[in-house]
Amino acid sequence: MHNKPGRTIFTNRPELISSIVDRFQNIDDLYVMERICLAVLGSVTRSVSKEHLKTASQSIYRNIFDRQTPHLNITLRDYARAIIEYAISQNCLDVNINIEKCRGTVKIFV
């Protein structure tokens, strides 16, 4: 998914964000999820309502950060964190989101 088409779809149809993120949560190619998060970031920073931003940030948190084993793809985590941080800046982050999980470092056990 290239950034502009994905961003345009999510900007015009923000209600699709959560269902798309949820649908691709277990995909084995994290590049796809990375591009979805980038498209979500592009759309939420443009014209999505605060309610859609809150819903999108909940979905991103649930699928990227609220896991037993966090994603190791740093670019994916950066895009996802930017969505969470933007929701904070817009005062619409859900109170159940643990921001420390988004800001923390990933511990790798070998």
PDB file of C-alpha atoms in Angstrom, residues 1-89:
ATOM      1  CA  MET A   1       0.000   0.000   0.000  1.00  0.00           C
ATOM      2  CA  HIS A   2       1.524   3.261  -1.084  1.00  0.00           C
ATOM      3  CA  ASN A   3       1.067   6.082   1.335  1.00  0.00           C
ATOM      4  CA  LYS A   4      -1.090   8.484  -0.684  1.00  0.00           C
ATOM      5  CA  PRO A   5      -3.795   6.044  -1.857  1.00  0.00           C
ATOM      6  CA  GLY A   6      -4.053   4.466   1.593  1.00  0.00           C
ATOM      7  CA  ARG A   7      -4.141   7.837   3.281  1.00  0.00           C
ATOM      8  CA  THR A   8      -6.849   8.998   0.884  1.00  0.00           C
ATOM      9  CA  ILE A   9      -8.981   5.918   1.547  1.00  0.00           C
ATOM     10  CA  PHE A  10      -8.693   6.338   5.326  1.00  0.00           C
ATOM     11  CA  THR A  11      -9.286  10.089   5.107  1.00  0.00           C
ATOM     12  CA  ASN A  12     -12.455   9.583   3.062  1.00  0.00           C
ATOM     13  CA  ARG A  13     -13.606   6.485   4.970  1.00  0.00           C
ATOM     14  CA  PRO A  14     -12.127   6.736   8.507  1.00  0.00           C
ATOM     15  CA  GLU A  15     -14.553   4.114   9.776  1.00  0.00           C
ATOM     16  CA  LEU A  16     -12.451   1.525   7.888  1.00  0.00           C
ATOM     17  CA  ILE A  17      -9.297   2.152   9.927  1.00  0.00           C
ATOM     18  CA  SER A  18     -10.052  -0.167  12.838  1.00  0.00           C
ATOM     19  CA  SER A  19     -11.360  -3.012  10.725  1.00  0.00           C
ATOM     20  CA  ILE A  20      -8.341  -2.902   8.379  1.00  0.00           C
ATOM     21  CA  VAL A  21      -5.846  -2.723  11.267  1.00  0.00           C
ATOM     22  CA  ASP A  22      -7.628  -5.577  13.044  1.00  0.00           C
ATOM     23  CA  ARG A  23      -7.779  -7.670   9.889  1.00  0.00           C
ATOM     24  CA  PHE A  24      -4.034  -7.399   9.249  1.00  0.00           C
ATOM     25  CA  GLN A  25      -2.859  -7.762  12.854  1.00  0.00           C
ATOM     26  CA  ASN A  26      -1.348 -11.229  12.368  1.00  0.00           C
ATOM     27  CA  ILE A  27       0.045 -10.803   8.892  1.00  0.00           C
ATOM     28  CA  ASP A  28       3.476 -12.375   8.499  1.00  0.00           C
ATOM     29  CA  ASP A  29       4.809  -9.505   6.362  1.00  0.00           C
ATOM     30  CA  LEU A  30       5.197  -6.575   8.753  1.00  0.00           C
ATOM     31  CA  TYR A  31       5.940  -4.240   5.842  1.00  0.00           C
ATOM     32  CA  VAL A  32       2.233  -4.388   4.983  1.00  0.00           C
ATOM     33  CA  MET A  33       1.256  -3.411   8.527  1.00  0.00           C
ATOM     34  CA  GLU A  34       3.934  -0.711   8.453  1.00  0.00           C
ATOM     35  CA  ARG A  35       2.353   0.830   5.349  1.00  0.00           C
ATOM     36  CA  ILE A  36      -1.130   0.588   6.888  1.00  0.00           C
ATOM     37  CA  CYS A  37       0.096   2.448   9.977  1.00  0.00           C
ATOM     38  CA  LEU A  38       1.720   5.093   7.782  1.00  0.00           C
ATOM     39  CA  ALA A  39      -1.536   5.548   5.865  1.00  0.00           C
ATOM     40  CA  VAL A  40      -3.471   5.786   9.147  1.00  0.00           C
ATOM     41  CA  LEU A  41      -0.979   8.353  10.455  1.00  0.00           C
ATOM     42  CA  GLY A  42      -1.358  10.399   7.281  1.00  0.00           C
ATOM     43  CA  SER A  43      -5.125  10.352   7.463  1.00  0.00           C
ATOM     44  CA  VAL A  44      -5.551  11.073  11.181  1.00  0.00           C
ATOM     45  CA  THR A  45      -3.236  14.070  11.005  1.00  0.00           C
ATOM     46  CA  ARG A  46      -5.295  15.588   8.218  1.00  0.00           C
ATOM     47  CA  SER A  47      -9.022  15.579   8.700  1.00  0.00           C
ATOM     48  CA  VAL A  48     -10.303  12.704  10.795  1.00  0.00           C
ATOM     49  CA  SER A  49     -12.742  13.550  13.578  1.00  0.00           C
ATOM     50  CA  LYS A  50     -11.633  13.182  17.179  1.00  0.00           C
ATOM     51  CA  GLU A  51     -13.930  10.192  17.581  1.00  0.00           C
ATOM     52  CA  HIS A  52     -12.314   8.432  14.639  1.00  0.00           C
ATOM     53  CA  LEU A  53      -8.866   9.363  15.964  1.00  0.00           C
ATOM     54  CA  LYS A  54      -9.756   7.857  19.326  1.00  0.00           C
ATOM     55  CA  THR A  55     -11.016   4.664  17.687  1.00  0.00           C
ATOM     56  CA  ALA A  56      -7.970   4.446  15.415  1.00  0.00           C
ATOM     57  CA  SER A  57      -5.554   4.940  18.319  1.00  0.00           C
ATOM     58  CA  GLN A  58      -7.337   2.213  20.301  1.00  0.00           C
ATOM     59  CA  SER A  59      -7.014  -0.200  17.396  1.00  0.00           C
ATOM     60  CA  ILE A  60      -3.351   0.673  16.817  1.00  0.00           C
ATOM     61  CA  TYR A  61      -2.587   0.271  20.506  1.00  0.00           C
ATOM     62  CA  ARG A  62      -4.399  -3.047  20.760  1.00  0.00           C
ATOM     63  CA  ASN A  63      -2.727  -4.527  17.687  1.00  0.00           C
ATOM     64  CA  ILE A  64       0.776  -3.070  17.925  1.00  0.00           C
ATOM     65  CA  PHE A  65       1.585  -2.401  21.582  1.00  0.00           C
ATOM     66  CA  ASP A  66      -0.796  -4.405  23.770  1.00  0.00           C
ATOM     67  CA  ARG A  67       0.792  -7.750  22.967  1.00  0.00           C
ATOM     68  CA  GLN A  68       2.830 -10.265  24.915  1.00  0.00           C
ATOM     69  CA  THR A  69       5.574 -10.021  22.315  1.00  0.00           C
ATOM     70  CA  PRO A  70       5.800  -6.547  20.800  1.00  0.00           C
ATOM     71  CA  HIS A  71       6.575  -6.078  17.139  1.00  0.00           C
ATOM     72  CA  LEU A  72      10.307  -5.739  16.576  1.00  0.00           C
ATOM     73  CA  ASN A  73       9.930  -3.664  13.389  1.00  0.00           C
ATOM     74  CA  ILE A  74      11.055  -0.253  14.624  1.00  0.00           C
ATOM     75  CA  THR A  75       9.503   1.647  11.728  1.00  0.00           C
ATOM     76  CA  LEU A  76       6.136   0.024  12.403  1.00  0.00           C
ATOM     77  CA  ARG A  77       6.431   0.936  16.074  1.00  0.00           C
ATOM     78  CA  ASP A  78       7.421   4.531  15.214  1.00  0.00           C
ATOM     79  CA  TYR A  79       4.402   5.064  12.963  1.00  0.00           C
ATOM     80  CA  ALA A  80       2.106   3.465  15.538  1.00  0.00           C
ATOM     81  CA  ARG A  81       3.585   5.545  18.351  1.00  0.00           C
ATOM     82  CA  ALA A  82       3.155   8.713  16.279  1.00  0.00           C
ATOM     83  CA  ILE A  83      -0.581   7.933  16.016  1.00  0.00           C
ATOM     84  CA  ILE A  84      -0.790   7.492  19.793  1.00  0.00           C
ATOM     85  CA  GLU A  85       1.194  10.689  20.418  1.00  0.00           C
ATOM     86  CA  TYR A  86      -1.030  12.598  18.001  1.00  0.00           C
ATOM     87  CA  ALA A  87      -4.117  11.345  19.862  1.00  0.00           C
ATOM     88  CA  ILE A  88      -2.538  12.628  23.084  1.00  0.00           C
ATOM     89  CA  SER A  89      -1.877  16.031  21.509  1.00  0.00           C
TER      90      SER A  89
END
